[in-house]
XYZ file of C-alpha atoms in Angstrom:
339
model
C 26.771 -13.077 -10.437
C 22.978 -13.053 -10.208
C 21.047 -11.138 -8.069
C 18.029 -12.390 -5.540
C 14.866 -11.515 -5.973
C 13.351 -12.432 -2.079
C 9.474 -13.261 -2.349
C 9.851 -14.106 -6.330
C 6.327 -15.375 -7.077
C 4.845 -11.970 -5.001
C 2.886 -8.696 -7.511
C 6.540 -6.161 -7.273
C 8.831 -9.395 -6.493
C 7.926 -11.006 -9.907
C 7.380 -8.190 -12.151
C 10.547 -7.572 -11.058
C 12.039 -10.471 -12.188
C 10.953 -10.389 -15.223
C 12.530 -6.414 -15.615
C 16.143 -8.386 -15.135
C 15.920 -10.907 -17.064
C 15.109 -8.007 -20.266
C 18.404 -6.836 -18.563
C 19.809 -10.061 -18.864
C 20.888 -10.558 -15.729
C 20.777 -13.721 -14.515
C 17.960 -13.529 -11.625
C 17.652 -15.888 -8.151
C 14.273 -16.183 -6.173
C 13.367 -17.280 -2.896
C 10.658 -19.549 -2.697
C 8.798 -21.086 0.003
C 8.061 -24.620 0.580
C 4.120 -23.155 0.202
C 4.360 -21.196 -2.693
C 2.074 -21.163 -5.460
C 5.375 -20.975 -8.930
C 2.259 -19.362 -11.193
C 3.815 -16.037 -11.101
C 7.250 -17.104 -12.187
C 6.927 -20.519 -13.913
C 7.469 -19.816 -17.559
C 10.885 -17.170 -16.538
C 14.507 -18.058 -16.563
C 15.074 -17.526 -12.755
C 17.115 -19.881 -10.313
C 14.874 -20.875 -7.209
C 16.159 -20.816 -3.736
C 13.801 -22.304 -1.298
C 13.727 -19.652 2.133
C 11.737 -18.178 5.119
C 12.180 -14.405 6.352
C 12.450 -16.770 10.097
C 14.969 -19.041 8.707
C 18.532 -17.124 8.812
C 20.862 -20.038 7.070
C 18.016 -20.690 3.732
C 18.787 -16.048 3.264
C 22.369 -16.758 3.426
C 21.803 -19.844 1.786
C 19.854 -17.589 -0.755
C 22.185 -15.056 -1.164
C 25.626 -17.132 -2.217
C 27.207 -15.712 -4.647
C 25.028 -13.045 -5.247
C 26.377 -9.283 -4.869
C 23.222 -7.166 -4.990
C 19.400 -8.467 -3.123
C 16.053 -6.832 -4.169
C 14.786 -7.185 -0.568
C 10.498 -7.455 -1.625
C 9.609 -10.578 0.709
C 6.267 -9.605 2.890
C 2.761 -10.523 4.218
C 0.332 -8.424 2.745
C -2.955 -8.083 4.630
C -3.947 -6.341 6.707
C -6.316 -8.647 9.451
C -5.126 -11.396 10.907
C -6.439 -13.732 13.625
C -3.012 -13.191 14.991
C -2.048 -9.997 13.604
C 1.705 -9.413 15.853
C 2.465 -13.091 14.485
C 1.482 -13.177 11.449
C 1.877 -9.448 9.893
C 4.154 -7.644 12.232
C 6.295 -10.393 13.455
C 7.469 -12.000 9.478
C 8.381 -8.947 8.560
C 10.343 -7.058 11.467
C 12.421 -10.214 12.121
C 13.082 -11.487 8.622
C 14.083 -7.217 8.128
C 16.896 -8.440 10.570
C 17.289 -11.789 9.282
C 17.917 -10.803 5.612
C 20.996 -7.399 6.430
C 22.422 -10.240 8.196
C 22.310 -12.523 6.076
C 23.735 -9.838 3.335
C 26.598 -9.084 6.162
C 27.653 -12.819 5.758
C 27.639 -12.800 2.173
C 28.826 -9.429 1.441
C 26.562 -7.834 -0.958
C 27.472 -4.619 -2.665
C 23.922 -3.526 -2.790
C 20.779 -4.136 -1.289
C 17.753 -2.871 -1.939
C 14.583 -2.630 0.713
C 10.917 -2.045 -0.684
C 9.211 -0.538 2.075
C 6.167 1.321 1.883
C 4.528 4.698 1.244
C 2.440 4.080 4.176
C 5.480 4.297 6.542
C 5.099 7.355 5.670
C 1.832 8.057 6.561
C -1.323 10.335 5.638
C -1.473 13.709 5.948
C -4.353 15.627 7.152
C -5.118 17.668 4.277
C -5.012 16.719 0.273
C -3.339 20.047 -0.812
C 0.112 18.617 0.583
C 2.216 15.713 -0.589
C 4.483 14.063 2.159
C 7.778 13.475 1.259
C 10.507 11.464 2.161
C 11.289 13.098 5.267
C 8.046 12.463 6.646
C 6.991 9.484 8.903
C 4.099 7.420 10.256
C 4.319 8.162 14.120
C 1.370 6.263 14.754
C 0.135 3.290 12.441
C -2.732 1.813 13.607
C -3.299 -0.680 11.617
C -1.302 -4.620 11.218
C 0.230 -3.784 7.872
C 0.703 -0.254 8.596
C 2.751 -0.811 11.745
C 4.804 -3.585 10.553
C 6.081 -2.172 7.379
C 6.939 0.938 9.647
C 8.596 -0.551 11.850
C 10.613 -3.141 10.152
C 11.785 0.609 7.888
C 13.187 1.382 11.365
C 15.101 -1.575 12.002
C 16.247 -2.503 8.549
C 17.137 2.224 8.834
C 19.229 0.915 12.050
C 21.060 -2.243 11.481
C 22.503 -0.291 7.932
C 23.964 1.883 9.627
C 25.248 -0.737 12.681
C 26.178 -3.551 10.051
C 27.957 -0.376 7.307
C 25.357 -2.099 4.629
C 24.804 -0.024 1.350
C 20.925 -0.137 1.916
C 18.433 2.337 -0.163
C 15.254 2.618 0.313
C 11.948 2.592 -2.519
C 8.703 3.021 -0.718
C 5.669 2.400 -3.198
C 2.615 3.835 -2.963
C -1.202 1.506 -3.803
C 0.022 -0.348 -6.589
C -2.097 -1.517 -8.707
C -1.259 -3.556 -12.492
C -0.971 -6.942 -14.515
C 1.352 -9.675 -12.867
C -0.664 -10.427 -9.670
C -1.888 -13.961 -9.308
C -2.517 -13.885 -6.254
C -4.739 -10.033 -5.628
C -3.281 -7.615 -3.029
C -5.124 -6.169 -0.899
C -4.073 -2.367 -3.212
C -5.787 -4.478 -6.088
C -7.992 -6.016 -4.239
C -9.319 -2.764 -4.206
C -10.353 -2.571 -7.439
C -11.482 -6.492 -7.809
C -13.781 -5.581 -4.537
C -14.930 -2.588 -5.877
C -16.722 -4.437 -8.713
C -18.270 -7.158 -7.438
C -20.264 -4.719 -5.544
C -18.660 -5.589 -2.185
C -17.603 -1.981 -1.873
C -20.489 0.069 -0.639
C -19.377 3.530 0.250
C -16.633 6.169 0.637
C -14.818 8.092 2.563
C -12.631 11.327 3.029
C -8.956 10.388 2.485
C -6.825 9.748 -0.441
C -4.264 7.602 -1.934
C -1.165 7.858 -4.551
C -1.488 5.304 -7.475
C 0.950 4.137 -9.337
C 1.684 0.545 -11.570
C 3.883 -1.581 -10.779
C 5.589 -1.629 -13.696
C 6.855 1.508 -12.837
C 7.904 0.885 -9.519
C 9.879 -2.295 -10.765
C 11.619 0.816 -12.691
C 12.275 2.977 -10.228
C 14.327 -0.013 -8.330
C 16.091 -0.698 -11.306
C 16.552 3.594 -11.177
C 17.777 2.898 -7.575
C 20.052 0.318 -7.668
C 21.925 2.316 -10.255
C 21.334 5.378 -8.539
C 20.305 5.423 -5.002
C 22.147 6.536 -2.284
C 22.713 4.836 0.628
C 20.126 5.043 3.570
C 18.579 7.298 0.673
C 14.660 6.883 1.161
C 12.445 7.462 -2.917
C 9.053 7.931 -3.338
C 8.152 5.448 -5.911
C 3.583 7.196 -6.648
C 2.139 8.314 -8.615
C -1.328 10.630 -8.958
C -2.982 11.058 -6.124
C -6.558 10.794 -5.802
C -8.866 10.732 -3.042
C -11.080 7.134 -2.733
C -14.619 9.193 -4.390
C -12.788 10.096 -7.312
C -11.054 6.546 -7.474
C -13.907 4.724 -6.877
C -16.126 7.307 -9.312
C -13.544 6.750 -12.056
C -13.514 3.109 -11.779
C -17.245 2.926 -11.973
C -17.408 5.683 -15.700
C -14.463 2.797 -16.948
C -16.865 -0.033 -16.119
C -20.441 -1.224 -15.234
C -20.178 -0.270 -11.986
C -21.774 1.977 -10.190
C -19.864 4.321 -7.534
C -21.424 4.203 -4.224
C -23.683 6.389 -3.259
C -23.029 6.340 0.981
C -20.127 8.930 1.894
C -19.359 7.432 5.346
C -17.925 9.574 7.730
C -15.228 8.957 10.610
C -17.592 8.908 13.287
C -19.684 7.114 11.319
C -16.554 4.298 10.326
C -15.610 4.298 14.091
C -19.246 3.144 15.064
C -19.594 0.918 12.338
C -16.089 -0.870 12.786
C -16.429 -2.779 16.225
C -19.076 -4.739 15.655
C -18.507 -5.514 12.301
C -14.827 -6.522 12.967
C -16.161 -8.728 16.005
C -19.445 -10.451 13.095
C -16.164 -11.034 10.973
C -14.081 -12.994 13.401
C -16.769 -15.031 14.508
C -16.756 -16.240 11.484
C -13.444 -16.471 10.158
C -14.118 -13.988 7.498
C -11.763 -10.670 6.211
C -13.279 -8.350 8.197
C -15.032 -5.092 5.283
C -13.733 -2.649 7.755
C -11.903 -2.898 11.800
C -11.219 0.649 13.950
C -7.764 0.225 12.975
C -8.584 0.966 9.463
C -10.552 3.859 10.441
C -7.696 5.319 12.512
C -5.141 5.433 9.633
C -7.123 6.023 6.661
C -10.754 7.696 7.654
C -9.605 11.466 7.050
C -6.204 10.668 5.829
C -4.486 11.705 2.789
C -2.063 9.474 1.826
C -0.990 12.089 -1.472
C 2.785 11.653 -1.942
C 5.412 13.344 -3.861
C 7.664 11.821 -6.078
C 9.254 14.333 -6.968
C 13.241 13.694 -5.394
C 12.848 10.598 -7.129
C 11.884 11.544 -9.580
C 14.735 14.279 -10.073
C 16.831 11.657 -8.354
C 16.448 8.549 -10.286
C 14.998 9.517 -12.880
C 11.715 7.505 -12.201
C 8.532 8.705 -13.709
C 5.112 7.099 -13.654
C 1.930 6.450 -16.111
C -1.068 8.230 -16.198
C -4.125 7.019 -13.599
C -6.397 5.653 -16.427
C -4.192 3.744 -18.422
C -3.196 2.288 -14.678
C -6.962 1.682 -14.201
C -7.389 0.510 -17.427
C -4.795 -2.116 -17.363
C -5.902 -3.613 -13.525
C -9.036 -3.886 -14.579
C -8.413 -5.859 -17.489
C -5.956 -7.759 -15.517
C -9.105 -9.149 -13.308
C -10.810 -9.687 -15.687
C -8.265 -11.726 -17.845
C -7.958 -13.840 -14.188
C -12.283 -14.712 -13.985
C -11.526 -12.115 -10.107
C -15.024 -10.367 -11.315
C -17.730 -11.136 -12.232
C -18.592 -12.116 -16.258
C -19.967 -8.811 -16.904
C -18.040 -6.713 -15.866
C -16.223 -5.312 -18.154
C -13.780 -2.075 -19.223
C -16.060 0.556 -20.971
C -14.575 1.569 -24.741
C -13.307 5.269 -25.166
C -13.454 5.725 -21.790
């Protein structure tokens, strides 16, 4: 029976399709009418046109499948109408996916949430775990991922569905054809578009390790459980310094405080809105990330699933090389040898 992957052209989606094919599985991936098919054009998979907001299209896509990996999501941090463009597709799409899974008798659904639904802590020293929740998300993406996972958990109980939740950290690495906001951090730094650091931390992981963790979740994950698929925790300043040492770019000389971030964010968002450009910083971003430590513990996933992740330096090197290969960074950027 085919395995369905929603969002097959996305960073996690196409990487998952590759891994499933390597296991000898039959794969069907959902695409949209506007999808760029480059990420899957060389993959021997079936495709089904589907839209998260069109329930019948999801029912059709799941026909004959027994396992669904739900990776499809709008991954952007700002929008003209964030409720309509980011939050609604996540929440309504989740409802539609689970209802379709019930109609088609899906045996197991691997739901890709995000570790942002756990939220950041006030200290780097304490890694947050599966029982923690983001109580007050502010930025549209964090709201979308948190609320949609909560909806999925409620519906899984109501519909008696076997749903396993995986929560990736900051996902970097190759096979990212659109360049997600995660890889965009590395790209923008290398292109000189990140002029400051701030207090906070992220847990960096590689898309290939996330995918392996998802496959393990299908095999060993228990219904309703949350499995964190994160990696090395690192402060923002240290992350940018590390990328600097591995490349031909200098680390930012400015370290922005939370107070300064709040003052700067409002005019930047207003000006970006006037010119219809992506804001470098927003009040919601400051609220969610300044002084927040997204340092997650994957210990339970390591113990219960056998999850593991590769070293940070290898992830960053592979990411930088991917961005260079795709022409996403200035021609003078290179990986420093023997880094």
